[in-house]
Amino acid sequence: MGESYGTRFTVVELTADDTKTQIWVALAKPSQALTLVLAEAPEGATAQVLDLALTDEQQKLFEELRLEPGDVHRIDK
């Protein structure tokens, strides 16, 4: 039986070795989101969940990405 990723977006801040930060969104529970984002990151990167409430506009933007449970997407600035 597959693991449930949940149905809410989790925002993750990723910091690479060069100290540049990236913002990622995952359609997964917070603990799973960290693992999923780090799997896409270069070796040595660190990640933390950003504890923030999404605005209606952000929620709509993330929904337009059409992510499936367990998917991640880097948000370009």
Coordinates of N, CA and C in Angstrom, one line a residue, residues 14-17 34-47:
L14 N 15.5 25.8 0.7 CA 16.7 24.9 0.4 C 17.9 25.8 0.4
T15 N 19.0 25.4 1.1 CA 20.2 26.2 1.0 C 21.3 25.2 0.5
A16 N 21.9 25.6 -0.6 CA 23.0 24.8 -1.2 C 24.3 25.2 -0.6
D17 N 25.3 24.4 -1.0 CA 26.7 24.7 -0.5 C 27.2 26.1 -0.7
L34 N 10.4 17.7 3.1 CA 11.9 17.8 3.3 C 12.6 16.7 2.5
T35 N 12.2 15.5 2.7 CA 12.9 14.4 2.0 C 12.8 14.5 0.5
L36 N 11.6 14.8 0.1 CA 11.4 15.0 -1.4 C 12.2 16.1 -2.0
V37 N 12.3 17.2 -1.3 CA 13.1 18.3 -1.9 C 14.5 18.0 -1.8
L38 N 15.0 17.4 -0.7 CA 16.4 17.1 -0.6 C 16.8 16.1 -1.7
A39 N 15.9 15.2 -2.1 CA 16.2 14.2 -3.1 C 16.5 14.9 -4.5
E40 N 16.0 16.1 -4.7 CA 16.2 16.9 -5.9 C 17.4 17.8 -5.8
A41 N 17.9 18.0 -4.6 CA 18.9 19.0 -4.4 C 20.3 18.4 -4.6
P42 N 21.3 19.3 -4.8 CA 22.7 18.9 -4.9 C 23.1 18.3 -3.5
E43 N 24.1 17.4 -3.5 CA 24.6 16.9 -2.3 C 25.2 18.0 -1.4
G44 N 24.9 17.9 -0.1 CA 25.3 18.9 0.9 C 24.3 20.0 1.2
A45 N 23.3 20.0 0.4 CA 22.2 21.0 0.7 C 21.5 20.7 1.9
T46 N 20.9 21.8 2.5 CA 20.1 21.6 3.7 C 18.7 22.2 3.4
A47 N 17.7 21.8 4.1 CA 16.4 22.3 3.9 C 15.6 22.4 5.2

